[in-house]
mmCIF file of C-alpha atoms and ligand atoms in Angstrom:
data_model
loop_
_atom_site.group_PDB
_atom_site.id
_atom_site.type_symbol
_atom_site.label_atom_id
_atom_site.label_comp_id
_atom_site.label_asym_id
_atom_site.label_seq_id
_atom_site.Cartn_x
_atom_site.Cartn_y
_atom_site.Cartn_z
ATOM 1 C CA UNK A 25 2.933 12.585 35.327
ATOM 2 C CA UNK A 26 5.559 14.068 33.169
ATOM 3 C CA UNK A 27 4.620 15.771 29.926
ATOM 4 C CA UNK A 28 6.306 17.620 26.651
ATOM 5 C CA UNK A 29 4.570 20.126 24.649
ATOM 6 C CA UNK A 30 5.743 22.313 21.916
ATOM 7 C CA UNK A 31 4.830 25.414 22.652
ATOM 8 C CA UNK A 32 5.155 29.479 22.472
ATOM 9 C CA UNK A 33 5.624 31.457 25.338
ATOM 10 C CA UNK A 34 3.174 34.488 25.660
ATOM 11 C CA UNK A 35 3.880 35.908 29.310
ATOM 12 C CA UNK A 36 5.677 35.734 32.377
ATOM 13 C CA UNK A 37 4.431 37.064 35.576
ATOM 14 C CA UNK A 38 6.155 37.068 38.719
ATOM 15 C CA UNK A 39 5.113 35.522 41.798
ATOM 16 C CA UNK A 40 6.399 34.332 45.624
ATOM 17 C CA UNK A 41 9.795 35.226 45.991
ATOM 18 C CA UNK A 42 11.470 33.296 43.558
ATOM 19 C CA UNK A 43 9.010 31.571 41.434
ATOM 20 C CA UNK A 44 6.847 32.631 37.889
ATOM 21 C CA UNK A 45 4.114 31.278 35.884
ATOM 22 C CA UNK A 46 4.379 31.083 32.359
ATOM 23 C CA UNK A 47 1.326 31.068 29.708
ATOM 24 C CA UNK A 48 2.126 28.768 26.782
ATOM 25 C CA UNK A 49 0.649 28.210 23.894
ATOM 26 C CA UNK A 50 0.795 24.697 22.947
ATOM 27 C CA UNK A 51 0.628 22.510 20.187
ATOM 28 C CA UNK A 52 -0.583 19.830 22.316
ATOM 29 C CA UNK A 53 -3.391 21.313 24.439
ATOM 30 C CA UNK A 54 -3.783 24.983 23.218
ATOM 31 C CA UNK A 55 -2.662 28.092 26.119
ATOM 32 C CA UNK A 56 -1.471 26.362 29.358
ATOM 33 C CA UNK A 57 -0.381 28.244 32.443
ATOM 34 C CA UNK A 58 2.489 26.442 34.045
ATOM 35 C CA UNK A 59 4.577 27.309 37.028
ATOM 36 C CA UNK A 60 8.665 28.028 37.420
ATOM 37 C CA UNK A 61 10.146 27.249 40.797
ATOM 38 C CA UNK A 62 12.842 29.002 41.923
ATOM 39 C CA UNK A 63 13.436 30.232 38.011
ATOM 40 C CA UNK A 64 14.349 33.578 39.508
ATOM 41 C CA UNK A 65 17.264 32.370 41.227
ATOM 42 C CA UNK A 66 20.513 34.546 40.086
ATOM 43 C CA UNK A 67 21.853 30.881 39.256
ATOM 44 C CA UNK A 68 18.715 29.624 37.644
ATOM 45 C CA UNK A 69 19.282 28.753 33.610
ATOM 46 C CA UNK A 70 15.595 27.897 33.313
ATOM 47 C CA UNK A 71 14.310 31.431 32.830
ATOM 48 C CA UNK A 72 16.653 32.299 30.218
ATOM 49 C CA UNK A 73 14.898 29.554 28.193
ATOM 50 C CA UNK A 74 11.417 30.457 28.992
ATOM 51 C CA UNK A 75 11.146 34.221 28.132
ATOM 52 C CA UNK A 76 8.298 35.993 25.899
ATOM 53 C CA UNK A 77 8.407 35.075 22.370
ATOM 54 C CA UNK A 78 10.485 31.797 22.424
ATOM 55 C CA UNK A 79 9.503 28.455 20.679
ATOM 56 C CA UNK A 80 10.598 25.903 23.001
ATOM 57 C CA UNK A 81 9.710 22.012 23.788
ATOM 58 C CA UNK A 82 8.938 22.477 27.290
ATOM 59 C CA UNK A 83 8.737 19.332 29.650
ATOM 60 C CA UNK A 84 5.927 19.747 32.728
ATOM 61 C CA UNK A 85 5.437 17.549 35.580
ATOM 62 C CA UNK A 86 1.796 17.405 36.709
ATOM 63 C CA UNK A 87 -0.017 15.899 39.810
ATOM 64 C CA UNK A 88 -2.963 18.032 41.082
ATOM 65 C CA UNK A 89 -3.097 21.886 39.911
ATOM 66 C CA UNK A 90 -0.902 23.830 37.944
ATOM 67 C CA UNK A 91 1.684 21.976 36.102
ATOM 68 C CA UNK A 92 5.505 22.594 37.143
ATOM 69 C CA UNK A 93 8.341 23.352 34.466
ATOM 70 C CA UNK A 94 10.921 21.109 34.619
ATOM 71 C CA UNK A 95 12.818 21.739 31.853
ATOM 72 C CA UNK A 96 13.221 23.697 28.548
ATOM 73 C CA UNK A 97 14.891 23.577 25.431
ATOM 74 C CA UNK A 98 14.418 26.828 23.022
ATOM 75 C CA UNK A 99 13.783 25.983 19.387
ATOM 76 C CA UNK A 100 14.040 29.622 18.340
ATOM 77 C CA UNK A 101 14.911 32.651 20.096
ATOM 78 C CA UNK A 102 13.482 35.034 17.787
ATOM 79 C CA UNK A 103 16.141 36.986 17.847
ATOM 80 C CA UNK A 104 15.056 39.687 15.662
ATOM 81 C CA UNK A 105 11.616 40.347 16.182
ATOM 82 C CA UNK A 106 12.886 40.731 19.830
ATOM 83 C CA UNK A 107 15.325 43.326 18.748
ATOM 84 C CA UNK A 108 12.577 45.586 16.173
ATOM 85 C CA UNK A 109 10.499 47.388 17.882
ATOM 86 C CA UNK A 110 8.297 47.592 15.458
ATOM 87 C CA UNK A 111 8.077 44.219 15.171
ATOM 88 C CA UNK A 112 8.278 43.694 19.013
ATOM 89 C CA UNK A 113 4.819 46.094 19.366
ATOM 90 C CA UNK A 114 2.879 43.721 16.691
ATOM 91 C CA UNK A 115 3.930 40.288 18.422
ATOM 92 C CA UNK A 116 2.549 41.773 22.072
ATOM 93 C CA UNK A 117 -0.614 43.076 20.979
ATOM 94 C CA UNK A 118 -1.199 39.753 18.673
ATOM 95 C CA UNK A 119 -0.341 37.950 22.359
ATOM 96 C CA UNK A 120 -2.545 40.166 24.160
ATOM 97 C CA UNK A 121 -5.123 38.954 22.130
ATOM 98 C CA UNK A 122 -4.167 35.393 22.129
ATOM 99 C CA UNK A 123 -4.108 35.825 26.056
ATOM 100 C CA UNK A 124 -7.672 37.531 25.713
ATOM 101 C CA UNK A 125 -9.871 35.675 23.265
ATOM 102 C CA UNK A 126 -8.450 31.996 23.461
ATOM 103 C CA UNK A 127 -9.422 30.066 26.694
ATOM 104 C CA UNK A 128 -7.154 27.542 28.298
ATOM 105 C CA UNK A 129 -7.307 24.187 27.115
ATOM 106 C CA UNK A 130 -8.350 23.954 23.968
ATOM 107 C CA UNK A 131 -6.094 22.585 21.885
ATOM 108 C CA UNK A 132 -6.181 23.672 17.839
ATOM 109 C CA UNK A 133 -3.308 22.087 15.371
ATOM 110 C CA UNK A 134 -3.999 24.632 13.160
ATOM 111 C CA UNK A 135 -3.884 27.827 15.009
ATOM 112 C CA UNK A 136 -0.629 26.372 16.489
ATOM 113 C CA UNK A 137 0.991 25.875 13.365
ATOM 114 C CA UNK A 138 -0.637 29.333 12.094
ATOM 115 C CA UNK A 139 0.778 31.113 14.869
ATOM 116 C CA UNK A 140 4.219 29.644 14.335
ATOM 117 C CA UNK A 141 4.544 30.574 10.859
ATOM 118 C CA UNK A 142 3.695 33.942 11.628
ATOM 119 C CA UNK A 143 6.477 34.376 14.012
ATOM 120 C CA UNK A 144 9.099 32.291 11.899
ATOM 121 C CA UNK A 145 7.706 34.731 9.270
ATOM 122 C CA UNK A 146 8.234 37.974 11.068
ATOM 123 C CA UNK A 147 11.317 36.665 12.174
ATOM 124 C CA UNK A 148 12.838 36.929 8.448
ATOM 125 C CA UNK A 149 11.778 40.360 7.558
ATOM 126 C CA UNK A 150 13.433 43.876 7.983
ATOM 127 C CA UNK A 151 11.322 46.509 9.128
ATOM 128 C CA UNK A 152 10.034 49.512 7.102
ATOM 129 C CA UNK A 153 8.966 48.079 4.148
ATOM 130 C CA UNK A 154 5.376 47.187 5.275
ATOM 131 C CA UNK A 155 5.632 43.552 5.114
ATOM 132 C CA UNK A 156 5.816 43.381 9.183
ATOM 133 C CA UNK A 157 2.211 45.042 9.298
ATOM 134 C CA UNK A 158 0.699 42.345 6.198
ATOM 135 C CA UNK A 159 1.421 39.511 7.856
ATOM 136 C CA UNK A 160 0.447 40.870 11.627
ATOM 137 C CA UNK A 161 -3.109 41.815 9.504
ATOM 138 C CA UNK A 162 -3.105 38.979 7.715
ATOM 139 C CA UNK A 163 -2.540 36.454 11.082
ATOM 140 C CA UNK A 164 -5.182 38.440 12.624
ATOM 141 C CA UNK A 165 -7.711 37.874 10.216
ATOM 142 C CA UNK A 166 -7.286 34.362 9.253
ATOM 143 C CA UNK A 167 -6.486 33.679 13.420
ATOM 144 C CA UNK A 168 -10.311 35.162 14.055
ATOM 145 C CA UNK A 169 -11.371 32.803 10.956
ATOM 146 C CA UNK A 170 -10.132 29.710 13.305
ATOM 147 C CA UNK A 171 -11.672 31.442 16.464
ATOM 148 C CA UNK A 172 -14.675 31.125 14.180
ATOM 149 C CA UNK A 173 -15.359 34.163 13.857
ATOM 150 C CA UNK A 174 -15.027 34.154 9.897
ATOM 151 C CA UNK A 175 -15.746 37.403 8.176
ATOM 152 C CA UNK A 176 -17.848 37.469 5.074
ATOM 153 C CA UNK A 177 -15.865 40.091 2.359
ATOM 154 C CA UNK A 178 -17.244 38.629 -0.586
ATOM 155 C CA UNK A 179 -21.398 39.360 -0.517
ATOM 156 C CA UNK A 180 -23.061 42.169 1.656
ATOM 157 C CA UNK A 181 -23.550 40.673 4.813
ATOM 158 C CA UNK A 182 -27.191 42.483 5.123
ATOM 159 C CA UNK A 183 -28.643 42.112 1.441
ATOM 160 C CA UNK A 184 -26.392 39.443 0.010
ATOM 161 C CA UNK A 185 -25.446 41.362 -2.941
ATOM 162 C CA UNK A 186 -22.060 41.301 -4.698
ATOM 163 C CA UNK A 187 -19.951 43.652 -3.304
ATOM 164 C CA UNK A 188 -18.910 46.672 -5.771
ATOM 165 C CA UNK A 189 -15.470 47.839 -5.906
ATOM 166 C CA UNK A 190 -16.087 50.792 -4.483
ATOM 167 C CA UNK A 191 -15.860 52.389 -0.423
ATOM 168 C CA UNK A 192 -18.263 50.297 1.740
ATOM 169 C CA UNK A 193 -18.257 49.044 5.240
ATOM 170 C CA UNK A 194 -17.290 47.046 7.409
ATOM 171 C CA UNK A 195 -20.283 46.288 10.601
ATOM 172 C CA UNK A 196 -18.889 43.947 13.387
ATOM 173 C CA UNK A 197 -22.209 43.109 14.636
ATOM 174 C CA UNK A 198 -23.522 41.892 11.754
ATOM 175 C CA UNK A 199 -19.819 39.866 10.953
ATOM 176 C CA UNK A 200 -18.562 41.562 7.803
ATOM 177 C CA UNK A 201 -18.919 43.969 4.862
ATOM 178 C CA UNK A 202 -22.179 46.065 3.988
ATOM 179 C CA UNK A 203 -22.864 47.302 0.774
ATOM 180 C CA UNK A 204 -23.137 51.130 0.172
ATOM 181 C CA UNK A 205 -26.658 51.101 0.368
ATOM 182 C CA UNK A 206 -27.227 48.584 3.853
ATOM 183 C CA UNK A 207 -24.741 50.658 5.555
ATOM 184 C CA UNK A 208 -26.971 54.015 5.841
ATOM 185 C CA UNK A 209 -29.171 51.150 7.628
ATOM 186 C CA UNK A 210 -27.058 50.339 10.277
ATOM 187 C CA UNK A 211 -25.545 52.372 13.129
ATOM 188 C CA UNK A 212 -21.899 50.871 13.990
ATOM 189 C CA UNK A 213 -19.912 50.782 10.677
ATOM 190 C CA UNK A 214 -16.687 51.856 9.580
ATOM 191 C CA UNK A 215 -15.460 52.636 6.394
ATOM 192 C CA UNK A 216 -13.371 50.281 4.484
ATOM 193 C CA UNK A 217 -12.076 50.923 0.787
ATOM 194 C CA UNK A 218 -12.310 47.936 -1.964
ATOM 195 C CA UNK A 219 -8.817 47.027 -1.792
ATOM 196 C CA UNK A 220 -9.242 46.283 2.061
ATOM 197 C CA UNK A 221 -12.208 44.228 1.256
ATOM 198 C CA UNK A 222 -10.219 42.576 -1.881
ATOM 199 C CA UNK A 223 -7.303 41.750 0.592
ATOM 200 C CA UNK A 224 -9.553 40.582 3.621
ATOM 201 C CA UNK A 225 -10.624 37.543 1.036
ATOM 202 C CA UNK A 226 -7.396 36.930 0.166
ATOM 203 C CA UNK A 227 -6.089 36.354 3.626
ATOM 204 C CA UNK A 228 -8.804 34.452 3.951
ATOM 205 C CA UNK A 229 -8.398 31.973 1.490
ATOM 206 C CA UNK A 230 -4.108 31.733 1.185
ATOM 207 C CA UNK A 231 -1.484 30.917 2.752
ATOM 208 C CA UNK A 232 0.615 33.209 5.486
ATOM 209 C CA UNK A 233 3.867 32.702 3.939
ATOM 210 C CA UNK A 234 2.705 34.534 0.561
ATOM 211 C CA UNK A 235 1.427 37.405 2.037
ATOM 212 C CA UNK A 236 4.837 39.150 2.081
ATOM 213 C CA UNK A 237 4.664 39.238 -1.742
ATOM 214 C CA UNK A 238 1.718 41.683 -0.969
ATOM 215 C CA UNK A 239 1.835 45.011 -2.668
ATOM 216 C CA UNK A 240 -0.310 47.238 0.028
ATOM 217 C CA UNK A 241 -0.485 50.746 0.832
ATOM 218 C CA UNK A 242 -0.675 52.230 3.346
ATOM 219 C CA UNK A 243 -4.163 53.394 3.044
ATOM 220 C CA UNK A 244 -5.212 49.841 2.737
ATOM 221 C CA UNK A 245 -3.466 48.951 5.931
ATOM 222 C CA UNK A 246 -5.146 51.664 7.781
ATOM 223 C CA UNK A 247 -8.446 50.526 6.827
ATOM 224 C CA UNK A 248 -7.654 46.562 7.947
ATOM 225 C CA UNK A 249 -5.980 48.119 11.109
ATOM 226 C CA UNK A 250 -9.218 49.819 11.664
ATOM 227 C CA UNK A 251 -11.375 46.184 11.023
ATOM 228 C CA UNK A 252 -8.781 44.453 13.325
ATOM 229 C CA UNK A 253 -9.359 47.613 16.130
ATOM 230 C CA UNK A 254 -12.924 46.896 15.653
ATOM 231 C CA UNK A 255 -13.457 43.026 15.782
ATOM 232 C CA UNK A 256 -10.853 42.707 19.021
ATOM 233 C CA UNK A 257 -12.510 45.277 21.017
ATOM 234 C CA UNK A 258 -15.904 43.921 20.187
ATOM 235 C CA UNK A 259 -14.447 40.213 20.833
ATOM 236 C CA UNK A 260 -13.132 41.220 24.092
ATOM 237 C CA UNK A 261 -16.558 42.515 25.215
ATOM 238 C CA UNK A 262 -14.493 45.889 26.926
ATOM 239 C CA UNK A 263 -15.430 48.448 24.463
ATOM 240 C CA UNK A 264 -11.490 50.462 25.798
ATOM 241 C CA UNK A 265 -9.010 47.024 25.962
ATOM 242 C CA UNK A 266 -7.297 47.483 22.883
ATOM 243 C CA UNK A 267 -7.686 51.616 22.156
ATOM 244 C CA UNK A 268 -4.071 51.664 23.306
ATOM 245 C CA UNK A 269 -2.947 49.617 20.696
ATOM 246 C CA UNK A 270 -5.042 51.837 18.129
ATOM 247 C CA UNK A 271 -1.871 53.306 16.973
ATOM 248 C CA UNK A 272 0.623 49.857 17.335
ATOM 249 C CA UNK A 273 -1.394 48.233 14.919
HETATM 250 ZN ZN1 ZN B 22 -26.273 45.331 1.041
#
């Protein structure tokens, strides 16, 4: 059976002497492994077309097993966010993730389309203005709303009250914000200013495109870094996965 997806490419690995699989993420049935024969050929023009961060319709044929790439055809290159480091470190952690918390085979529309528009995004911004680290945030949080894994920023999470605009925190076991007050109750918190809180519910409930208009400092992007650190290393169940990345993102 032959098949076409439209998909993202998150990873190569290397394997035989001349062969690779590739993990996709696809519109049509979520993160796929697939395999490339002989892509590592000197004369092989496959590779070229399947490398990390590339939107590409991809065509697989499939009998038993893993699926093998027969064809590529890049939609975008991503040329910039491959040549911004900055921007470079932010796509591979939000793939690490991808390649951590989503299993194989599901397939989700929306996080597709999500996770296209925050590359196509990142792809139009210059770096050092702050924008590049809003809309990695801002993916991240809505992404774990689709996971379902939605946080609650509105109410404390233990007593239910309306949350004050003032310092509270932020408990990942309990899936949100506590008041002031709950937090002296509970043991793993961190500390999250108002703003953060105020911008968690907007990410939450707007689009990824108008995030760049966000006026954020860079206090208020440590704190959401922190949340971010928090949830993924508490999602990934491995308490030291992501404390590289502590300082990436
Ligand atoms: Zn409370």
């Amino acid at each position: 059976m032959d098949y076409k997806y439209q998909g993202i490419i998150l990873n190569k690995k290397d394997i035989a002497e001349v062969d690779r699989i590739y993990t996709i993420y696809t519109q049509e049935a979520g993160k796929i492994k697939v395999i490339g024969k002989g892509v590592r050929k000197p004369n092989a023009k496959l590779a070229g077309n399947l490398e990390p961060i590339t939107a590409a319709e991809i065509f697989v044929a499939k009998s038993r097993g893993m699926g093998k790439v027969t064809g590529a055809i890049p939609i975008n290159i991503f040329s910039r966010i491959k040549s911004e480091l900055d921007a470079l470190h932010r796509v591979f952690y939000v793939f690490r993730l991808i390649e951590r918390l989503i299993p194989e085979q599901e397939k989700d529309e929306k996080i597709f389309k999500l996770f296209l528009s925050y590359l196509n995004e990142l792809e139009k911004q210059e770096t050092g203005n702050g924008k590049i680290d809003i809309l990695t945030l801002g993916f991240l949080f809505k992404l774990l709303d689709e996971l379902g894994y939605r946080l609650e920023a509105g109410r404390c999470v233990r007593c239910e009250k309306k949350l004050a605009p003032e310092n509270n925190y932020f408990s990942i076991a309990r899936g949100g914000i506590l008041c002031r007050h709950c937090a002296a109750k509970e043991t793993r918190r961190i500390k999250v200013n108002s703003q953060a809180v105020k911008l968690i519910r907007i990410f939450l409930s707007n689009k990824l495109e108008n995030f760049v208009k966000l006026q954020v400092s860079s206090t208020d992007i440590n704190y959401l870094k922190a949340v971010i650190n928090e949830s993924a290393n508490w999602l990934a169940e491995s308490p030291k996965m992501f404390d590289n990345f502590t300082k990436i993102l």
